Amino acid sequence: MAKRLDDALCLTEAECLLIDPAADQEILFDHAEQRLDAVKDLMFTLSTLEGDRGALIATDIANLASAARILLADASDLLVAARRQTMQKSPHRRAGGGHV
């Protein structure tokens, strides 16, 4: 079966992580976890910088926040895609949550 770009999921508004709807659910969860871990590591690094010695300027903080936002949006999209797979496998479950 050929993969089609039309079948990919794109849930974020500004950036677009294309998700293969036929991807294994465990792979979707793994990739979501990788992105959440990356954001966690970014925030840890930011929180452990020491004032002036860290030499962080406003643009650095804005860049870190932008990267964190994109990673969180990707993780959310991956979790929604995994949830959709769960819903397709057991249609009697009620849908909920999702990326806004």
PDB file of N, CA and C in Angstrom:
ATOM      1  N   MET A   1       0.843  -1.176   0.000  1.00  0.00           N
ATOM      2  CA  MET A   1       0.000   0.000   0.000  1.00  0.00           C
ATOM      3  C   MET A   1       0.893   1.247   0.000  1.00  0.00           C
ATOM      4  N   ALA A   2       0.681   2.133  -0.931  1.00  0.00           N
ATOM      5  CA  ALA A   2       1.477   3.352  -1.039  1.00  0.00           C
ATOM      6  C   ALA A   2       1.026   4.365   0.004  1.00  0.00           C
ATOM      7  N   LYS A   3       1.989   5.028   0.622  1.00  0.00           N
ATOM      8  CA  LYS A   3       1.662   6.064   1.591  1.00  0.00           C
ATOM      9  C   LYS A   3       1.313   7.333   0.832  1.00  0.00           C
ATOM     10  N   ARG A   4       0.302   8.026   1.316  1.00  0.00           N
ATOM     11  CA  ARG A   4      -0.122   9.260   0.670  1.00  0.00           C
ATOM     12  C   ARG A   4      -0.061  10.402   1.653  1.00  0.00           C
ATOM     13  N   LEU A   5       0.434  11.532   1.207  1.00  0.00           N
ATOM     14  CA  LEU A   5       0.501  12.712   2.047  1.00  0.00           C
ATOM     15  C   LEU A   5      -0.902  13.142   2.477  1.00  0.00           C
ATOM     16  N   ASP A   6      -1.893  12.913   1.631  1.00  0.00           N
ATOM     17  CA  ASP A   6      -3.268  13.294   1.947  1.00  0.00           C
ATOM     18  C   ASP A   6      -3.790  12.564   3.184  1.00  0.00           C
ATOM     19  N   ASP A   7      -3.282  11.372   3.443  1.00  0.00           N
ATOM     20  CA  ASP A   7      -3.760  10.578   4.567  1.00  0.00           C
ATOM     21  C   ASP A   7      -3.057  10.922   5.879  1.00  0.00           C
ATOM     22  N   ALA A   8      -2.014  11.742   5.825  1.00  0.00           N
ATOM     23  CA  ALA A   8      -1.265  12.084   7.026  1.00  0.00           C
ATOM     24  C   ALA A   8      -2.076  13.038   7.894  1.00  0.00           C
ATOM     25  N   LEU A   9      -1.833  12.962   9.187  1.00  0.00           N
ATOM     26  CA  LEU A   9      -2.508  13.842  10.132  1.00  0.00           C
ATOM     27  C   LEU A   9      -1.685  15.095  10.340  1.00  0.00           C
ATOM     28  N   CYS A  10      -2.320  16.234  10.354  1.00  0.00           N
ATOM     29  CA  CYS A  10      -1.660  17.503  10.662  1.00  0.00           C
ATOM     30  C   CYS A  10      -2.612  18.268  11.563  1.00  0.00           C
ATOM     31  N   LEU A  11      -2.338  18.291  12.856  1.00  0.00           N
ATOM     32  CA  LEU A  11      -3.293  18.827  13.817  1.00  0.00           C
ATOM     33  C   LEU A  11      -2.933  20.210  14.331  1.00  0.00           C
ATOM     34  N   THR A  12      -1.668  20.598  14.252  1.00  0.00           N
ATOM     35  CA  THR A  12      -1.286  21.916  14.740  1.00  0.00           C
ATOM     36  C   THR A  12      -1.620  22.970  13.700  1.00  0.00           C
ATOM     37  N   GLU A  13      -1.720  24.204  14.150  1.00  0.00           N
ATOM     38  CA  GLU A  13      -2.101  25.275  13.229  1.00  0.00           C
ATOM     39  C   GLU A  13      -0.914  25.826  12.445  1.00  0.00           C
ATOM     40  N   ALA A  14       0.177  26.167  13.130  1.00  0.00           N
ATOM     41  CA  ALA A  14       1.285  26.837  12.465  1.00  0.00           C
ATOM     42  C   ALA A  14       2.311  25.859  11.895  1.00  0.00           C
ATOM     43  N   GLU A  15       2.710  24.904  12.702  1.00  0.00           N
ATOM     44  CA  GLU A  15       3.687  23.927  12.261  1.00  0.00           C
ATOM     45  C   GLU A  15       2.952  22.633  11.977  1.00  0.00           C
ATOM     46  N   CYS A  16       3.561  21.796  11.204  1.00  0.00           N
ATOM     47  CA  CYS A  16       2.870  20.572  10.843  1.00  0.00           C
ATOM     48  C   CYS A  16       3.791  19.376  10.955  1.00  0.00           C
ATOM     49  N   LEU A  17       3.491  18.510  11.879  1.00  0.00           N
ATOM     50  CA  LEU A  17       4.158  17.224  11.984  1.00  0.00           C
ATOM     51  C   LEU A  17       3.271  16.243  11.242  1.00  0.00           C
ATOM     52  N   LEU A  18       3.785  15.652  10.176  1.00  0.00           N
ATOM     53  CA  LEU A  18       2.996  14.692   9.418  1.00  0.00           C
ATOM     54  C   LEU A  18       3.111  13.328  10.081  1.00  0.00           C
ATOM     55  N   ILE A  19       1.973  12.742  10.398  1.00  0.00           N
ATOM     56  CA  ILE A  19       1.931  11.466  11.091  1.00  0.00           C
ATOM     57  C   ILE A  19       1.283  10.442  10.174  1.00  0.00           C
ATOM     58  N   ASP A  20       1.995   9.357   9.956  1.00  0.00           N
ATOM     59  CA  ASP A  20       1.459   8.271   9.145  1.00  0.00           C
ATOM     60  C   ASP A  20       0.322   7.613   9.920  1.00  0.00           C
ATOM     61  N   PRO A  21      -0.901   7.667   9.387  1.00  0.00           N
ATOM     62  CA  PRO A  21      -2.033   7.091  10.115  1.00  0.00           C
ATOM     63  C   PRO A  21      -1.929   5.573  10.271  1.00  0.00           C
ATOM     64  N   ALA A  22      -1.044   4.949   9.508  1.00  0.00           N
ATOM     65  CA  ALA A  22      -0.868   3.501   9.623  1.00  0.00           C
ATOM     66  C   ALA A  22       0.278   3.142  10.570  1.00  0.00           C
ATOM     67  N   ALA A  23       0.895   4.147  11.204  1.00  0.00           N
ATOM     68  CA  ALA A  23       2.013   3.886  12.113  1.00  0.00           C
ATOM     69  C   ALA A  23       1.537   3.075  13.309  1.00  0.00           C
ATOM     70  N   ASP A  24       2.421   2.232  13.803  1.00  0.00           N
ATOM     71  CA  ASP A  24       2.121   1.415  14.973  1.00  0.00           C
ATOM     72  C   ASP A  24       1.879   2.318  16.180  1.00  0.00           C
ATOM     73  N   GLN A  25       0.902   1.972  16.991  1.00  0.00           N
ATOM     74  CA  GLN A  25       0.536   2.778  18.152  1.00  0.00           C
ATOM     75  C   GLN A  25       1.714   2.933  19.120  1.00  0.00           C
ATOM     76  N   GLU A  26       2.482   1.893  19.331  1.00  0.00           N
ATOM     77  CA  GLU A  26       3.641   1.971  20.224  1.00  0.00           C
ATOM     78  C   GLU A  26       4.681   2.955  19.699  1.00  0.00           C
ATOM     79  N   ILE A  27       4.852   3.001  18.386  1.00  0.00           N
ATOM     80  CA  ILE A  27       5.798   3.957  17.790  1.00  0.00           C
ATOM     81  C   ILE A  27       5.310   5.381  18.029  1.00  0.00           C
ATOM     82  N   LEU A  28       4.016   5.612  17.886  1.00  0.00           N
ATOM     83  CA  LEU A  28       3.462   6.939  18.149  1.00  0.00           C
ATOM     84  C   LEU A  28       3.720   7.347  19.601  1.00  0.00           C
ATOM     85  N   PHE A  29       3.471   6.430  20.540  1.00  0.00           N
ATOM     86  CA  PHE A  29       3.728   6.724  21.948  1.00  0.00           C
ATOM     87  C   PHE A  29       5.216   6.977  22.202  1.00  0.00           C
ATOM     88  N   ASP A  30       6.089   6.188  21.576  1.00  0.00           N
ATOM     89  CA  ASP A  30       7.532   6.369  21.750  1.00  0.00           C
ATOM     90  C   ASP A  30       7.979   7.746  21.276  1.00  0.00           C
ATOM     91  N   HIS A  31       7.473   8.166  20.124  1.00  0.00           N
ATOM     92  CA  HIS A  31       7.867   9.473  19.588  1.00  0.00           C
ATOM     93  C   HIS A  31       7.294  10.618  20.435  1.00  0.00           C
ATOM     94  N   ALA A  32       6.096  10.443  20.950  1.00  0.00           N
ATOM     95  CA  ALA A  32       5.534  11.452  21.853  1.00  0.00           C
ATOM     96  C   ALA A  32       6.401  11.563  23.103  1.00  0.00           C
ATOM     97  N   GLU A  33       6.804  10.425  23.632  1.00  0.00           N
ATOM     98  CA  GLU A  33       7.650  10.409  24.833  1.00  0.00           C
ATOM     99  C   GLU A  33       8.998  11.067  24.572  1.00  0.00           C
ATOM    100  N   GLN A  34       9.586  10.829  23.405  1.00  0.00           N
ATOM    101  CA  GLN A  34      10.864  11.466  23.062  1.00  0.00           C
ATOM    102  C   GLN A  34      10.728  12.979  23.080  1.00  0.00           C
ATOM    103  N   ARG A  35       9.647  13.484  22.525  1.00  0.00           N
ATOM    104  CA  ARG A  35       9.455  14.935  22.478  1.00  0.00           C
ATOM    105  C   ARG A  35       9.199  15.504  23.869  1.00  0.00           C
ATOM    106  N   LEU A  36       8.430  14.803  24.680  1.00  0.00           N
ATOM    107  CA  LEU A  36       8.187  15.256  26.048  1.00  0.00           C
ATOM    108  C   LEU A  36       9.487  15.249  26.857  1.00  0.00           C
ATOM    109  N   ASP A  37      10.306  14.244  26.665  1.00  0.00           N
ATOM    110  CA  ASP A  37      11.609  14.196  27.346  1.00  0.00           C
ATOM    111  C   ASP A  37      12.501  15.353  26.897  1.00  0.00           C
ATOM    112  N   ALA A  38      12.464  15.682  25.614  1.00  0.00           N
ATOM    113  CA  ALA A  38      13.277  16.789  25.104  1.00  0.00           C
ATOM    114  C   ALA A  38      12.841  18.110  25.741  1.00  0.00           C
ATOM    115  N   VAL A  39      11.535  18.324  25.875  1.00  0.00           N
ATOM    116  CA  VAL A  39      11.038  19.546  26.520  1.00  0.00           C
ATOM    117  C   VAL A  39      11.440  19.557  27.985  1.00  0.00           C
ATOM    118  N   LYS A  40      11.316  18.419  28.641  1.00  0.00           N
ATOM    119  CA  LYS A  40      11.711  18.319  30.051  1.00  0.00           C
ATOM    120  C   LYS A  40      13.182  18.692  30.207  1.00  0.00           C
ATOM    121  N   ASP A  41      14.028  18.182  29.321  1.00  0.00           N
ATOM    122  CA  ASP A  41      15.459  18.487  29.381  1.00  0.00           C
ATOM    123  C   ASP A  41      15.730  19.970  29.101  1.00  0.00           C
ATOM    124  N   LEU A  42      15.010  20.551  28.139  1.00  0.00           N
ATOM    125  CA  LEU A  42      15.159  21.988  27.866  1.00  0.00           C
ATOM    126  C   LEU A  42      14.804  22.817  29.089  1.00  0.00           C
ATOM    127  N   MET A  43      13.691  22.475  29.727  1.00  0.00           N
ATOM    128  CA  MET A  43      13.241  23.234  30.895  1.00  0.00           C
ATOM    129  C   MET A  43      14.200  23.045  32.074  1.00  0.00           C
ATOM    130  N   PHE A  44      14.760  21.844  32.218  1.00  0.00           N
ATOM    131  CA  PHE A  44      15.744  21.616  33.284  1.00  0.00           C
ATOM    132  C   PHE A  44      16.970  22.483  33.049  1.00  0.00           C
ATOM    133  N   THR A  45      17.450  22.506  31.812  1.00  0.00           N
ATOM    134  CA  THR A  45      18.613  23.328  31.483  1.00  0.00           C
ATOM    135  C   THR A  45      18.331  24.789  31.777  1.00  0.00           C
ATOM    136  N   LEU A  46      17.186  25.270  31.381  1.00  0.00           N
ATOM    137  CA  LEU A  46      16.810  26.661  31.616  1.00  0.00           C
ATOM    138  C   LEU A  46      16.729  26.961  33.112  1.00  0.00           C
ATOM    139  N   SER A  47      16.177  26.042  33.868  1.00  0.00           N
ATOM    140  CA  SER A  47      15.993  26.283  35.306  1.00  0.00           C
ATOM    141  C   SER A  47      17.295  26.199  36.100  1.00  0.00           C
ATOM    142  N   THR A  48      18.312  25.583  35.537  1.00  0.00           N
ATOM    143  CA  THR A  48      19.566  25.441  36.280  1.00  0.00           C
ATOM    144  C   THR A  48      20.625  26.463  35.876  1.00  0.00           C
ATOM    145  N   LEU A  49      20.321  27.333  34.931  1.00  0.00           N
ATOM    146  CA  LEU A  49      21.272  28.387  34.578  1.00  0.00           C
ATOM    147  C   LEU A  49      21.341  29.389  35.722  1.00  0.00           C
ATOM    148  N   GLU A  50      22.520  29.886  35.986  1.00  0.00           N
ATOM    149  CA  GLU A  50      22.727  30.761  37.137  1.00  0.00           C
ATOM    150  C   GLU A  50      22.822  32.218  36.710  1.00  0.00           C
ATOM    151  N   GLY A  51      21.733  32.940  36.846  1.00  0.00           N
ATOM    152  CA  GLY A  51      21.700  34.382  36.656  1.00  0.00           C
ATOM    153  C   GLY A  51      22.574  34.915  35.561  1.00  0.00           C
ATOM    154  N   ASP A  52      23.398  35.903  35.902  1.00  0.00           N
ATOM    155  CA  ASP A  52      24.259  36.577  34.929  1.00  0.00           C
ATOM    156  C   ASP A  52      25.320  35.651  34.354  1.00  0.00           C
ATOM    157  N   ARG A  53      25.769  34.674  35.152  1.00  0.00           N
ATOM    158  CA  ARG A  53      26.822  33.779  34.658  1.00  0.00           C
ATOM    159  C   ARG A  53      26.305  32.883  33.540  1.00  0.00           C
ATOM    160  N   GLY A  54      25.000  32.648  33.511  1.00  0.00           N
ATOM    161  CA  GLY A  54      24.425  31.856  32.434  1.00  0.00           C
ATOM    162  C   GLY A  54      24.391  32.623  31.126  1.00  0.00           C
ATOM    163  N   ALA A  55      24.494  33.949  31.211  1.00  0.00           N
ATOM    164  CA  ALA A  55      24.531  34.835  30.047  1.00  0.00           C
ATOM    165  C   ALA A  55      23.371  34.584  29.084  1.00  0.00           C
ATOM    166  N   LEU A  56      22.217  34.316  29.637  1.00  0.00           N
ATOM    167  CA  LEU A  56      21.036  34.086  28.823  1.00  0.00           C
ATOM    168  C   LEU A  56      20.386  35.428  28.512  1.00  0.00           C
ATOM    169  N   ILE A  57      20.084  35.678  27.258  1.00  0.00           N
ATOM    170  CA  ILE A  57      19.416  36.928  26.891  1.00  0.00           C
ATOM    171  C   ILE A  57      17.979  36.613  26.469  1.00  0.00           C
ATOM    172  N   ALA A  58      17.187  37.647  26.316  1.00  0.00           N
ATOM    173  CA  ALA A  58      15.760  37.470  26.026  1.00  0.00           C
ATOM    174  C   ALA A  58      15.527  36.626  24.777  1.00  0.00           C
ATOM    175  N   THR A  59      16.337  36.800  23.757  1.00  0.00           N
ATOM    176  CA  THR A  59      16.131  36.008  22.540  1.00  0.00           C
ATOM    177  C   THR A  59      16.420  34.524  22.784  1.00  0.00           C
ATOM    178  N   ASP A  60      17.362  34.231  23.679  1.00  0.00           N
ATOM    179  CA  ASP A  60      17.624  32.832  24.024  1.00  0.00           C
ATOM    180  C   ASP A  60      16.399  32.201  24.670  1.00  0.00           C
ATOM    181  N   ILE A  61      15.795  32.917  25.599  1.00  0.00           N
ATOM    182  CA  ILE A  61      14.603  32.410  26.284  1.00  0.00           C
ATOM    183  C   ILE A  61      13.462  32.236  25.290  1.00  0.00           C
ATOM    184  N   ALA A  62      13.303  33.190  24.378  1.00  0.00           N
ATOM    185  CA  ALA A  62      12.255  33.092  23.365  1.00  0.00           C
ATOM    186  C   ALA A  62      12.494  31.889  22.459  1.00  0.00           C
ATOM    187  N   ASN A  63      13.746  31.643  22.095  1.00  0.00           N
ATOM    188  CA  ASN A  63      14.068  30.488  21.254  1.00  0.00           C
ATOM    189  C   ASN A  63      13.782  29.174  21.975  1.00  0.00           C
ATOM    190  N   LEU A  64      14.136  29.092  23.250  1.00  0.00           N
ATOM    191  CA  LEU A  64      13.844  27.890  24.040  1.00  0.00           C
ATOM    192  C   LEU A  64      12.337  27.679  24.158  1.00  0.00           C
ATOM    193  N   ALA A  65      11.604  28.753  24.394  1.00  0.00           N
ATOM    194  CA  ALA A  65      10.148  28.646  24.517  1.00  0.00           C
ATOM    195  C   ALA A  65       9.524  28.205  23.200  1.00  0.00           C
ATOM    196  N   SER A  66      10.029  28.711  22.093  1.00  0.00           N
ATOM    197  CA  SER A  66       9.510  28.330  20.780  1.00  0.00           C
ATOM    198  C   SER A  66       9.777  26.853  20.503  1.00  0.00           C
ATOM    199  N   ALA A  67      10.985  26.402  20.801  1.00  0.00           N
ATOM    200  CA  ALA A  67      11.313  24.984  20.603  1.00  0.00           C
ATOM    201  C   ALA A  67      10.441  24.107  21.491  1.00  0.00           C
ATOM    202  N   ALA A  68      10.231  24.514  22.732  1.00  0.00           N
ATOM    203  CA  ALA A  68       9.397  23.749  23.655  1.00  0.00           C
ATOM    204  C   ALA A  68       7.961  23.693  23.154  1.00  0.00           C
ATOM    205  N   ARG A  69       7.452  24.809  22.643  1.00  0.00           N
ATOM    206  CA  ARG A  69       6.074  24.841  22.133  1.00  0.00           C
ATOM    207  C   ARG A  69       5.892  23.891  20.957  1.00  0.00           C
ATOM    208  N   ILE A  70       6.843  23.884  20.047  1.00  0.00           N
ATOM    209  CA  ILE A  70       6.754  22.997  18.881  1.00  0.00           C
ATOM    210  C   ILE A  70       6.844  21.535  19.315  1.00  0.00           C
ATOM    211  N   LEU A  71       7.775  21.228  20.212  1.00  0.00           N
ATOM    212  CA  LEU A  71       7.903  19.848  20.700  1.00  0.00           C
ATOM    213  C   LEU A  71       6.640  19.398  21.427  1.00  0.00           C
ATOM    214  N   LEU A  72       6.053  20.281  22.234  1.00  0.00           N
ATOM    215  CA  LEU A  72       4.819  19.929  22.945  1.00  0.00           C
ATOM    216  C   LEU A  72       3.651  19.740  21.974  1.00  0.00           C
ATOM    217  N   ALA A  73       3.583  20.576  20.946  1.00  0.00           N
ATOM    218  CA  ALA A  73       2.526  20.423  19.942  1.00  0.00           C
ATOM    219  C   ALA A  73       2.682  19.098  19.208  1.00  0.00           C
ATOM    220  N   ASP A  74       3.928  18.755  18.857  1.00  0.00           N
ATOM    221  CA  ASP A  74       4.184  17.470  18.198  1.00  0.00           C
ATOM    222  C   ASP A  74       3.785  16.302  19.099  1.00  0.00           C
ATOM    223  N   ALA A  75       4.181  16.373  20.365  1.00  0.00           N
ATOM    224  CA  ALA A  75       3.845  15.297  21.307  1.00  0.00           C
ATOM    225  C   ALA A  75       2.338  15.163  21.437  1.00  0.00           C
ATOM    226  N   SER A  76       1.644  16.285  21.506  1.00  0.00           N
ATOM    227  CA  SER A  76       0.188  16.254  21.604  1.00  0.00           C
ATOM    228  C   SER A  76      -0.432  15.620  20.370  1.00  0.00           C
ATOM    229  N   ASP A  77       0.064  15.994  19.191  1.00  0.00           N
ATOM    230  CA  ASP A  77      -0.447  15.419  17.947  1.00  0.00           C
ATOM    231  C   ASP A  77      -0.218  13.911  17.898  1.00  0.00           C
ATOM    232  N   LEU A  78       0.962  13.474  18.348  1.00  0.00           N
ATOM    233  CA  LEU A  78       1.260  12.045  18.365  1.00  0.00           C
ATOM    234  C   LEU A  78       0.335  11.300  19.323  1.00  0.00           C
ATOM    235  N   LEU A  79       0.064  11.890  20.475  1.00  0.00           N
ATOM    236  CA  LEU A  79      -0.844  11.256  21.436  1.00  0.00           C
ATOM    237  C   LEU A  79      -2.266  11.187  20.891  1.00  0.00           C
ATOM    238  N   VAL A  80      -2.699  12.239  20.192  1.00  0.00           N
ATOM    239  CA  VAL A  80      -4.034  12.228  19.576  1.00  0.00           C
ATOM    240  C   VAL A  80      -4.106  11.138  18.513  1.00  0.00           C
ATOM    241  N   ALA A  81      -3.064  11.004  17.700  1.00  0.00           N
ATOM    242  CA  ALA A  81      -3.042   9.969  16.659  1.00  0.00           C
ATOM    243  C   ALA A  81      -3.085   8.577  17.293  1.00  0.00           C
ATOM    244  N   ALA A  82      -2.349   8.387  18.387  1.00  0.00           N
ATOM    245  CA  ALA A  82      -2.375   7.093  19.080  1.00  0.00           C
ATOM    246  C   ALA A  82      -3.757   6.826  19.663  1.00  0.00           C
ATOM    247  N   ARG A  83      -4.393   7.862  20.207  1.00  0.00           N
ATOM    248  CA  ARG A  83      -5.750   7.713  20.758  1.00  0.00           C
ATOM    249  C   ARG A  83      -6.733   7.339  19.644  1.00  0.00           C
ATOM    250  N   ARG A  84      -6.571   7.954  18.486  1.00  0.00           N
ATOM    251  CA  ARG A  84      -7.459   7.624  17.359  1.00  0.00           C
ATOM    252  C   ARG A  84      -7.313   6.158  16.974  1.00  0.00           C
ATOM    253  N   GLN A  85      -6.088   5.658  17.007  1.00  0.00           N
ATOM    254  CA  GLN A  85      -5.891   4.237  16.703  1.00  0.00           C
ATOM    255  C   GLN A  85      -6.599   3.373  17.736  1.00  0.00           C
ATOM    256  N   THR A  86      -6.518   3.771  19.003  1.00  0.00           N
ATOM    257  CA  THR A  86      -7.203   3.032  20.060  1.00  0.00           C
ATOM    258  C   THR A  86      -8.704   3.047  19.822  1.00  0.00           C
ATOM    259  N   MET A  87      -9.230   4.193  19.421  1.00  0.00           N
ATOM    260  CA  MET A  87     -10.670   4.320  19.176  1.00  0.00           C
ATOM    261  C   MET A  87     -11.096   3.461  17.990  1.00  0.00           C
ATOM    262  N   GLN A  88     -10.245   3.360  16.980  1.00  0.00           N
ATOM    263  CA  GLN A  88     -10.574   2.527  15.826  1.00  0.00           C
ATOM    264  C   GLN A  88     -10.562   1.050  16.180  1.00  0.00           C
ATOM    265  N   LYS A  89      -9.674   0.680  17.097  1.00  0.00           N
ATOM    266  CA  LYS A  89      -9.587  -0.722  17.506  1.00  0.00           C
ATOM    267  C   LYS A  89     -10.734  -1.122  18.424  1.00  0.00           C
ATOM    268  N   SER A  90     -11.209  -0.189  19.252  1.00  0.00           N
ATOM    269  CA  SER A  90     -12.342  -0.485  20.131  1.00  0.00           C
ATOM    270  C   SER A  90     -13.340   0.666  20.037  1.00  0.00           C
ATOM    271  N   PRO A  91     -14.229   0.629  19.053  1.00  0.00           N
ATOM    272  CA  PRO A  91     -15.128   1.758  18.768  1.00  0.00           C
ATOM    273  C   PRO A  91     -16.143   2.043  19.870  1.00  0.00           C
ATOM    274  N   HIS A  92     -16.308   1.155  20.840  1.00  0.00           N
ATOM    275  CA  HIS A  92     -17.284   1.411  21.896  1.00  0.00           C
ATOM    276  C   HIS A  92     -16.768   2.394  22.936  1.00  0.00           C
ATOM    277  N   ARG A  93     -15.445   2.732  22.890  1.00  0.00           N
ATOM    278  CA  ARG A  93     -14.898   3.710  23.829  1.00  0.00           C
ATOM    279  C   ARG A  93     -15.251   5.111  23.368  1.00  0.00           C
ATOM    280  N   ARG A  94     -15.426   6.003  24.311  1.00  0.00           N
ATOM    281  CA  ARG A  94     -15.811   7.371  24.026  1.00  0.00           C
ATOM    282  C   ARG A  94     -14.571   8.227  23.775  1.00  0.00           C
ATOM    283  N   ALA A  95     -14.616   9.054  22.736  1.00  0.00           N
ATOM    284  CA  ALA A  95     -13.502   9.954  22.417  1.00  0.00           C
ATOM    285  C   ALA A  95     -13.482  11.097  23.407  1.00  0.00           C
ATOM    286  N   GLY A  96     -12.297  11.639  23.632  1.00  0.00           N
ATOM    287  CA  GLY A  96     -12.184  12.791  24.528  1.00  0.00           C
ATOM    288  C   GLY A  96     -10.838  13.440  24.384  1.00  0.00           C
ATOM    289  N   GLY A  97     -10.688  14.622  24.947  1.00  0.00           N
ATOM    290  CA  GLY A  97      -9.404  15.322  24.933  1.00  0.00           C
ATOM    291  C   GLY A  97      -8.991  15.713  23.543  1.00  0.00           C
ATOM    292  N   GLY A  98      -7.701  15.871  23.375  1.00  0.00           N
ATOM    293  CA  GLY A  98      -7.167  16.227  22.063  1.00  0.00           C
ATOM    294  C   GLY A  98      -6.436  17.536  22.091  1.00  0.00           C
ATOM    295  N   HIS A  99      -5.778  17.841  21.025  1.00  0.00           N
ATOM    296  CA  HIS A  99      -4.983  19.065  20.896  1.00  0.00           C
ATOM    297  C   HIS A  99      -5.883  20.215  20.484  1.00  0.00           C
ATOM    298  N   VAL A 100      -5.711  21.323  21.146  1.00  0.00           N
ATOM    299  CA  VAL A 100      -6.499  22.507  20.830  1.00  0.00           C
ATOM    300  C   VAL A 100      -5.592  23.555  20.274  1.00  0.00           C
TER     301      VAL A 100
END
